[in-house]
Amino acid sequence: MSKRRTLLSEAELKIATKSTYVTTDEEALNLFYTDCQLRNLRPYTIKYYRESLQTKIKPLVLMTEDDIKNMIMEMQRRGLKVTTINTKLRAFKSFYNFLHKHKHIKKNPIADIKLLKQRKEVVPTLSKDQIKLLLSLCDRKTFVGVRDYTIMMLMLDTAIRVNELANIDVADVKHNEIVIRETKTFFERIVPMSKKLKEQMEIYIKIRGYAESDKLFLNQDGNELKKRSIQTRIEYYGKLSGIKDVRVSAHTFRHTSAKLFIQNGGNAFHLQQLLGHTSLEITKKYVNLWSTDIAESHKKYGALNNII
């Protein structure tokens, strides 16, 4: 028998000290991703964590508070947007909070680090004339044109997220409403269809015909239309239209829908249900921005109106 080493190995030290601290990134990440799967997080969320939990500074298990601060400053130097930086920080917070809660690390390096302050910006939305222009560019003598026209109408009528739209099945379209199952919040919701959208949806479904895929929106090969393909199509029409002052995207359609809903007299509670927000506070941001235009309200209700 060979002579025993004086110092214990890392594995032996864990046994001796009953320590559960992780020593490698692989071990830490495996524990975290296993927990994500046990909590039934969406594949999209886990993919976001995998992409965000990457750093060239040093191994994640050795990161200190100063290292994370340096990482933030490096991202700022590179000119990354506050939203992008905060997105990465949220992933780091979830990761380190999990490890610390389950005693896989001794100290949480991100515990005292806050998200960057973000200025509230008004997202430019499409005007009614711009909406009409985009709709007119869909060639409704073709399958793709009818499909894209229907997609635009659906986004405007329901303020649906692009990921939710891509995951609608034909069977989810029922009479005057659509069941949204693949939601960001995990809560299914039902969105109503206006008369115009219902009529257009019936036209599209007839033209779509039978396909092996259950998905509502298909490509020309009969396969499901992916989220990225929908985004690309909307961007294509944006370039074709020549619209310069507004970024034509699926997200802009969502904001435009919310704005028009409020300006047409809709209330915050109904908008919350339409948008699929879990908190009314999030929805109120839309209401505060677009409530029948402040200038118009001020003309009617300004304090000086009844004084001088």
Short mmCIF file of C-alpha atoms in Angstrom, two decimals:
data_model
loop_
_atom_site.label_atom_id
_atom_site.label_comp_id
_atom_site.label_asym_id
_atom_site.label_seq_id
_atom_site.Cartn_x
_atom_site.Cartn_y
_atom_site.Cartn_z
CA MET A 1 0.00 0.00 0.00
CA SER A 2 1.41 3.38 -1.01
CA LYS A 3 2.00 6.04 1.56
CA ARG A 4 -1.03 8.27 2.17
CA ARG A 5 -0.82 11.91 1.11
CA THR A 6 -0.41 14.50 3.84
CA LEU A 7 -3.08 16.81 2.40
CA LEU A 8 -6.61 15.69 1.68
CA SER A 9 -8.02 15.96 -1.83
CA GLU A 10 -10.92 18.33 -2.56
CA ALA A 11 -13.36 15.42 -2.46
CA GLU A 12 -11.94 14.22 0.88
CA LEU A 13 -12.09 17.74 2.29
CA LYS A 14 -15.78 17.91 1.45
CA ILE A 15 -16.35 14.67 3.36
CA ALA A 16 -14.26 15.81 6.31
CA THR A 17 -15.85 19.25 6.60
CA LYS A 18 -19.30 18.21 5.38
CA SER A 19 -19.05 21.11 2.92
CA THR A 20 -21.43 21.34 -0.01
CA TYR A 21 -19.57 24.20 -1.70
CA VAL A 22 -19.10 23.76 -5.43
CA THR A 23 -15.58 24.00 -6.83
CA THR A 24 -16.12 24.03 -10.60
CA ASP A 25 -18.38 25.93 -13.00
CA GLU A 26 -19.57 22.67 -14.51
CA GLU A 27 -20.79 21.45 -11.12
CA ALA A 28 -22.44 24.78 -10.27
CA LEU A 29 -24.18 25.13 -13.63
CA ASN A 30 -25.42 21.54 -13.61
CA LEU A 31 -27.02 22.11 -10.21
CA PHE A 32 -28.62 25.34 -11.41
CA TYR A 33 -29.96 23.93 -14.69
CA THR A 34 -31.32 20.86 -12.92
CA ASP A 35 -33.22 23.18 -10.60
CA CYS A 36 -34.53 25.12 -13.62
CA GLN A 37 -35.87 21.91 -15.13
CA LEU A 38 -37.43 20.81 -11.84
CA ARG A 39 -39.23 24.16 -11.71
CA ASN A 40 -40.45 23.50 -15.26
CA LEU A 41 -38.97 26.69 -16.69
CA ARG A 42 -39.47 27.21 -20.41
CA PRO A 43 -36.68 26.01 -22.74
CA TYR A 44 -36.42 29.63 -23.91
CA THR A 45 -35.66 30.75 -20.32
CA ILE A 46 -33.01 28.08 -19.83
CA LYS A 47 -31.45 29.05 -23.16
CA TYR A 48 -31.34 32.67 -21.92
CA TYR A 49 -29.48 31.54 -18.78
CA ARG A 50 -26.99 29.49 -20.81
CA GLU A 51 -26.21 32.45 -23.05
CA SER A 52 -26.05 35.00 -20.23
CA LEU A 53 -23.97 33.00 -17.75
CA GLN A 54 -20.83 33.34 -19.79
CA THR A 55 -17.84 35.42 -18.78
CA LYS A 56 -14.18 35.55 -19.77
CA ILE A 57 -13.10 37.28 -16.55
CA LYS A 58 -12.69 34.16 -14.40
CA PRO A 59 -14.62 31.01 -13.44
CA LEU A 60 -18.10 31.76 -12.11
CA VAL A 61 -17.44 29.95 -8.82
CA LEU A 62 -14.47 32.26 -8.14
CA MET A 63 -16.19 35.54 -9.03
CA THR A 64 -16.21 38.27 -6.39
CA GLU A 65 -18.31 41.39 -6.04
CA ASP A 66 -15.45 43.42 -7.56
CA ASP A 67 -15.29 41.05 -10.53
CA ILE A 68 -18.98 41.58 -11.24
CA LYS A 69 -18.57 45.36 -10.94
CA ASN A 70 -15.67 45.18 -13.41
CA MET A 71 -17.85 43.12 -15.75
CA ILE A 72 -20.56 45.81 -15.61
CA MET A 73 -18.06 48.60 -16.34
CA GLU A 74 -16.60 46.61 -19.24
CA MET A 75 -20.08 46.23 -20.77
CA GLN A 76 -20.63 49.97 -20.32
CA ARG A 77 -17.31 50.71 -22.04
CA ARG A 78 -18.43 48.57 -24.96
CA GLY A 79 -21.51 50.77 -25.28
CA LEU A 80 -24.06 48.09 -24.44
CA LYS A 81 -27.56 49.32 -23.62
CA VAL A 82 -28.74 49.40 -20.01
CA THR A 83 -31.44 46.87 -20.92
CA THR A 84 -28.80 44.44 -22.24
CA ILE A 85 -26.61 44.83 -19.15
CA ASN A 86 -29.55 44.34 -16.78
CA THR A 87 -30.65 41.26 -18.72
CA LYS A 88 -27.26 39.67 -18.05
CA LEU A 89 -27.28 40.78 -14.40
CA ARG A 90 -30.69 39.20 -13.82
CA ALA A 91 -29.32 35.85 -14.98
CA PHE A 92 -26.31 36.22 -12.66
CA LYS A 93 -28.60 37.12 -9.77
CA SER A 94 -30.77 34.03 -10.33
CA PHE A 95 -27.66 31.84 -10.55
CA TYR A 96 -25.85 33.13 -7.46
CA ASN A 97 -29.02 33.46 -5.38
CA PHE A 98 -29.75 29.78 -6.06
CA LEU A 99 -26.22 28.68 -5.16
CA HIS A 100 -26.17 30.73 -1.95
CA LYS A 101 -29.66 29.70 -0.85
CA HIS A 102 -28.73 26.02 -1.13
CA LYS A 103 -25.33 26.60 0.49
CA HIS A 104 -23.34 25.70 -2.62
CA ILE A 105 -21.25 28.88 -2.21
CA LYS A 106 -20.08 30.57 0.97
CA LYS A 107 -20.78 34.16 -0.09
CA ASN A 108 -23.14 35.61 -2.68
CA PRO A 109 -21.01 37.96 -4.82
CA ILE A 110 -24.00 39.72 -6.35
CA ALA A 111 -26.08 40.22 -3.19
CA ASP A 112 -25.27 43.94 -2.88
CA ILE A 113 -25.21 44.76 -6.59
CA LYS A 114 -28.31 46.47 -7.95
CA LEU A 115 -29.60 46.65 -11.49
CA LEU A 116 -28.63 49.77 -13.39
CA LYS A 117 -31.07 52.68 -13.30
CA GLN A 118 -33.00 52.73 -16.51
CA ARG A 119 -34.55 55.85 -17.97
CA LYS A 120 -38.18 55.39 -18.96
CA GLU A 121 -38.32 55.87 -22.69
CA VAL A 122 -41.38 56.22 -24.85
CA VAL A 123 -41.30 53.47 -27.48
CA PRO A 124 -42.17 55.03 -30.87
CA THR A 125 -45.33 53.49 -32.25
CA LEU A 126 -46.85 53.22 -35.70
CA SER A 127 -49.33 55.80 -36.94
CA LYS A 128 -52.61 54.73 -38.51
CA ASP A 129 -51.30 55.69 -41.94
CA GLN A 130 -48.16 53.60 -41.40
CA ILE A 131 -50.28 50.63 -40.33
CA LYS A 132 -52.40 50.94 -43.47
CA LEU A 133 -49.23 51.12 -45.58
CA LEU A 134 -47.75 47.97 -44.02
CA LEU A 135 -51.00 46.05 -44.48
CA SER A 136 -51.24 47.18 -48.12
CA LEU A 137 -47.79 45.73 -48.86
CA CYS A 138 -48.98 42.16 -48.19
CA ASP A 139 -49.70 40.55 -51.56
CA ARG A 140 -53.02 38.86 -50.83
CA LYS A 141 -52.94 37.01 -54.13
CA THR A 142 -50.33 34.71 -52.54
CA PHE A 143 -50.40 32.37 -49.54
CA VAL A 144 -47.52 34.22 -47.86
CA GLY A 145 -49.25 37.55 -48.37
CA VAL A 146 -52.53 36.34 -46.85
CA ARG A 147 -50.64 34.77 -43.95
CA ASP A 148 -48.59 37.91 -43.24
CA TYR A 149 -51.67 40.13 -43.51
CA THR A 150 -53.43 37.90 -40.96
CA ILE A 151 -50.40 37.98 -38.64
CA MET A 152 -50.29 41.79 -38.71
CA MET A 153 -54.03 42.01 -38.02
CA LEU A 154 -53.68 39.54 -35.15
CA MET A 155 -50.81 41.50 -33.57
CA LEU A 156 -52.70 44.77 -33.85
CA ASP A 157 -56.00 43.38 -32.59
CA THR A 158 -54.67 41.41 -29.60
CA ALA A 159 -51.24 42.92 -28.73
CA ILE A 160 -49.91 39.36 -28.69
CA ARG A 161 -46.23 38.58 -28.09
CA VAL A 162 -44.42 37.11 -31.08
CA ASN A 163 -43.48 33.92 -29.18
CA GLU A 164 -47.13 33.44 -28.20
CA LEU A 165 -48.22 33.99 -31.79
CA ALA A 166 -45.77 31.41 -33.14
CA ASN A 167 -47.15 28.78 -30.76
CA ILE A 168 -50.86 29.10 -31.54
CA ASP A 169 -52.43 25.87 -32.81
CA VAL A 170 -55.36 25.83 -35.24
CA ALA A 171 -57.46 24.26 -32.46
CA ASP A 172 -56.77 27.30 -30.24
CA VAL A 173 -58.87 29.51 -32.54
CA LYS A 174 -62.41 29.21 -31.20
CA HIS A 175 -65.39 31.25 -32.43
CA ASN A 176 -64.67 34.83 -31.34
CA GLU A 177 -61.52 34.19 -29.31
CA ILE A 178 -58.07 32.64 -29.26
CA VAL A 179 -56.57 30.61 -26.42
CA ILE A 180 -52.96 31.63 -25.76
CA ARG A 181 -51.18 28.67 -24.16
CA GLU A 182 -47.45 29.35 -24.54
CA THR A 183 -47.28 32.50 -22.42
CA LYS A 184 -44.40 34.32 -20.79
CA THR A 185 -46.08 34.05 -17.38
CA PHE A 186 -47.13 30.36 -17.69
CA PHE A 187 -50.79 31.40 -17.24
CA GLU A 188 -53.00 30.61 -20.21
CA ARG A 189 -55.26 33.43 -21.29
CA ILE A 190 -58.03 34.05 -23.78
CA VAL A 191 -57.95 37.02 -26.12
CA PRO A 192 -61.06 38.15 -28.01
CA MET A 193 -61.09 38.68 -31.76
CA SER A 194 -62.76 41.68 -33.35
CA LYS A 195 -65.23 41.06 -36.16
CA LYS A 196 -62.63 42.09 -38.76
CA LEU A 197 -59.97 39.77 -37.36
CA LYS A 198 -62.42 36.87 -37.12
CA GLU A 199 -63.37 37.29 -40.78
CA GLN A 200 -59.71 37.43 -41.84
CA MET A 201 -58.83 34.44 -39.66
CA GLU A 202 -61.55 32.37 -41.34
CA ILE A 203 -60.16 33.30 -44.76
CA TYR A 204 -56.61 32.35 -43.75
CA ILE A 205 -57.59 29.02 -42.18
CA LYS A 206 -59.48 28.01 -45.33
CA ILE A 207 -56.49 28.89 -47.53
CA ARG A 208 -54.08 27.22 -45.08
CA GLY A 209 -55.94 23.95 -45.50
CA TYR A 210 -54.78 20.66 -44.03
CA ALA A 211 -51.19 20.26 -42.85
CA GLU A 212 -49.32 17.76 -40.70
CA SER A 213 -48.33 20.58 -38.35
CA ASP A 214 -50.92 21.68 -35.80
CA LYS A 215 -49.52 25.21 -35.74
CA LEU A 216 -51.76 27.95 -37.08
CA PHE A 217 -49.11 29.77 -39.07
CA LEU A 218 -47.04 27.80 -41.58
CA ASN A 219 -44.28 28.45 -44.08
CA GLN A 220 -44.63 27.54 -47.75
CA ASP A 221 -43.34 24.02 -47.06
CA GLY A 222 -46.19 23.36 -44.65
CA ASN A 223 -43.99 23.51 -41.57
CA GLU A 224 -44.58 25.72 -38.55
CA LEU A 225 -43.52 29.33 -38.89
CA LYS A 226 -40.84 29.98 -36.26
CA LYS A 227 -40.63 33.06 -34.06
CA ARG A 228 -37.53 34.36 -35.85
CA SER A 229 -39.20 33.94 -39.25
CA ILE A 230 -42.15 36.05 -38.10
CA GLN A 231 -39.78 38.77 -36.89
CA THR A 232 -37.91 38.65 -40.19
CA ARG A 233 -41.13 39.02 -42.20
CA ILE A 234 -42.22 42.07 -40.20
CA GLU A 235 -38.76 43.63 -40.64
CA TYR A 236 -39.00 42.90 -44.38
CA TYR A 237 -42.22 44.90 -44.67
CA GLY A 238 -40.63 47.66 -42.62
CA LYS A 239 -37.81 48.01 -45.16
CA LEU A 240 -40.24 47.72 -48.06
CA SER A 241 -42.39 50.52 -46.62
CA GLY A 242 -39.55 52.99 -46.30
CA ILE A 243 -40.70 53.93 -42.78
CA LYS A 244 -37.75 55.62 -41.07
CA ASP A 245 -38.96 57.26 -37.86
CA VAL A 246 -40.25 54.03 -36.27
CA ARG A 247 -38.56 50.64 -35.95
CA VAL A 248 -40.97 48.24 -37.62
CA SER A 249 -40.89 45.10 -35.46
CA ALA A 250 -43.25 42.64 -33.79
CA HIS A 251 -42.62 44.43 -30.48
CA THR A 252 -43.57 47.77 -32.03
CA PHE A 253 -46.86 46.22 -33.17
CA ARG A 254 -47.53 45.19 -29.55
CA HIS A 255 -46.87 48.71 -28.26
CA THR A 256 -48.95 50.22 -31.06
CA SER A 257 -51.86 47.94 -30.22
CA ALA A 258 -51.68 48.90 -26.53
CA LYS A 259 -51.50 52.61 -27.36
CA LEU A 260 -54.51 52.54 -29.69
CA PHE A 261 -56.48 50.47 -27.15
CA ILE A 262 -55.95 53.15 -24.50
CA GLN A 263 -56.54 56.07 -26.85
CA ASN A 264 -59.78 54.49 -28.06
CA GLY A 265 -61.07 54.47 -24.47
CA GLY A 266 -59.97 51.04 -23.17
CA ASN A 267 -59.20 50.75 -19.44
CA ALA A 268 -56.11 49.49 -17.64
CA PHE A 269 -57.73 46.32 -16.28
CA HIS A 270 -58.83 45.12 -19.71
CA LEU A 271 -55.46 46.05 -21.22
CA GLN A 272 -53.70 44.04 -18.51
CA GLN A 273 -55.67 40.94 -19.50
CA LEU A 274 -55.01 41.57 -23.18
CA LEU A 275 -51.26 42.01 -22.72
CA GLY A 276 -50.95 39.10 -20.28
CA HIS A 277 -49.28 41.15 -17.55
CA THR A 278 -49.23 39.63 -14.06
CA SER A 279 -49.06 43.07 -12.44
CA LEU A 280 -51.30 46.06 -13.06
CA GLU A 281 -48.30 48.29 -12.28
CA ILE A 282 -46.63 47.18 -15.52
CA THR A 283 -49.77 47.96 -17.50
CA LYS A 284 -50.12 51.38 -15.87
CA LYS A 285 -46.89 52.43 -17.57
CA TYR A 286 -48.72 52.12 -20.89
CA VAL A 287 -51.74 53.98 -19.57
CA ASN A 288 -49.63 56.83 -18.17
CA LEU A 289 -47.83 57.22 -21.48
CA TRP A 290 -50.78 57.15 -23.82
CA SER A 291 -53.96 58.03 -21.97
CA THR A 292 -55.82 59.92 -24.75
CA ASP A 293 -52.83 62.19 -25.20
CA ILE A 294 -51.98 64.54 -22.35
CA ALA A 295 -52.19 67.59 -24.60
CA GLU A 296 -55.83 66.87 -25.50
CA SER A 297 -56.78 66.24 -21.88
CA HIS A 298 -55.00 69.40 -20.80
CA LYS A 299 -57.06 71.47 -23.24
CA LYS A 300 -60.24 70.22 -21.59
CA TYR A 301 -59.24 69.90 -17.95
CA GLY A 302 -56.32 72.30 -17.36
CA ALA A 303 -56.54 74.14 -14.01
CA LEU A 304 -56.70 77.61 -15.57
CA ASN A 305 -59.68 76.79 -17.78
CA ASN A 306 -62.23 77.57 -15.08
CA ILE A 307 -60.32 80.38 -13.42
CA ILE A 308 -59.36 82.96 -16.03
#
